[in-house]
Amino acid sequence: MTLIEKIPTLSDTELKTLLSNARRLDVTGTPAQRRQVAEVMTPLEREDSRRRAARSKTAISAKSALRDS
């Protein structure tokens, strides 16, 4: 299983750590590291965005439920 295939199975903490490290290496890494990061950055960002949107939707639903009760 490749790293890209594992991304959806990572915990939120693991995803945040990996994304943080990828962003750091994209700026300070060697050319080889930057090439590797370029392959995984988009899938990491996409999964992070998907999870943030899901959390936001859940929070909005919870607020609506509290307001309606």
CSV table of C-alpha atoms in Angstrom, one decimal:
chain,number,residue,atom,x,y,z
A,1,MET,CA,0.0,0.0,0.0
A,2,THR,CA,1.4,3.4,-1.0
A,3,LEU,CA,1.3,6.5,1.2
A,4,ILE,CA,-1.3,8.0,-1.0
A,5,GLU,CA,-3.5,5.0,-0.5
A,6,LYS,CA,-3.0,5.2,3.3
A,7,ILE,CA,-4.0,8.8,3.6
A,8,PRO,CA,-7.8,8.1,4.2
A,9,THR,CA,-6.9,5.7,7.0
A,10,LEU,CA,-4.7,8.1,9.0
A,11,SER,CA,-6.0,9.5,12.2
A,12,ASP,CA,-6.6,13.3,12.3
A,13,THR,CA,-3.4,13.7,14.3
A,14,GLU,CA,-1.3,11.6,11.9
A,15,LEU,CA,-2.7,13.6,8.9
A,16,LYS,CA,-1.9,16.9,10.5
A,17,THR,CA,1.6,15.8,11.4
A,18,LEU,CA,2.2,14.4,7.9
A,19,LEU,CA,0.8,17.5,6.2
A,20,SER,CA,2.9,19.8,8.5
A,21,ASN,CA,6.1,17.8,7.7
A,22,ALA,CA,5.2,17.9,3.9
A,23,ARG,CA,4.8,21.6,4.0
A,24,ARG,CA,8.1,22.1,5.8
A,25,LEU,CA,10.0,19.8,3.4
A,26,ASP,CA,8.4,21.6,0.4
A,27,VAL,CA,10.1,24.8,1.6
A,28,THR,CA,13.3,23.5,3.2
A,29,GLY,CA,13.8,20.0,1.8
A,30,THR,CA,16.4,18.9,-0.8
A,31,PRO,CA,15.3,18.7,-4.4
A,32,ALA,CA,14.6,15.0,-4.1
A,33,GLN,CA,12.5,15.6,-1.0
A,34,ARG,CA,10.6,18.4,-2.7
A,35,ARG,CA,9.8,16.1,-5.7
A,36,GLN,CA,8.5,13.4,-3.3
A,37,VAL,CA,6.4,16.0,-1.4
A,38,ALA,CA,4.9,17.2,-4.7
A,39,GLU,CA,3.5,13.8,-5.2
A,40,VAL,CA,1.6,13.6,-1.9
A,41,MET,CA,0.8,17.3,-1.2
A,42,THR,CA,-2.4,17.4,-3.2
A,43,PRO,CA,-3.9,14.2,-1.8
A,44,LEU,CA,-2.9,15.4,1.8
A,45,GLU,CA,-4.5,18.8,1.3
A,46,ARG,CA,-7.6,17.3,-0.2
A,47,GLU,CA,-8.1,14.9,2.7
A,48,ASP,CA,-7.5,17.7,5.2
A,49,SER,CA,-10.1,19.8,3.5
A,50,ARG,CA,-12.6,17.0,3.3
A,51,ARG,CA,-12.2,16.3,7.1
A,52,ARG,CA,-12.5,20.0,8.0
A,53,ALA,CA,-15.7,20.3,5.9
A,54,ALA,CA,-17.1,17.2,7.6
A,55,ARG,CA,-16.4,18.6,11.0
A,56,SER,CA,-17.9,22.0,10.1
A,57,LYS,CA,-21.0,20.4,8.8
A,58,THR,CA,-21.3,18.3,12.0
A,59,ALA,CA,-20.9,21.4,14.1
A,60,ILE,CA,-23.5,23.3,12.1
A,61,SER,CA,-25.9,20.4,12.5
A,62,ALA,CA,-25.3,20.3,16.2
A,63,LYS,CA,-26.0,24.0,16.6
A,64,SER,CA,-29.2,23.7,14.6
A,65,ALA,CA,-30.3,20.8,16.8
A,66,LEU,CA,-29.6,22.8,19.9
A,67,ARG,CA,-31.4,25.8,18.6
A,68,ASP,CA,-34.5,23.8,17.5
A,69,SER,CA,-34.8,22.0,20.9
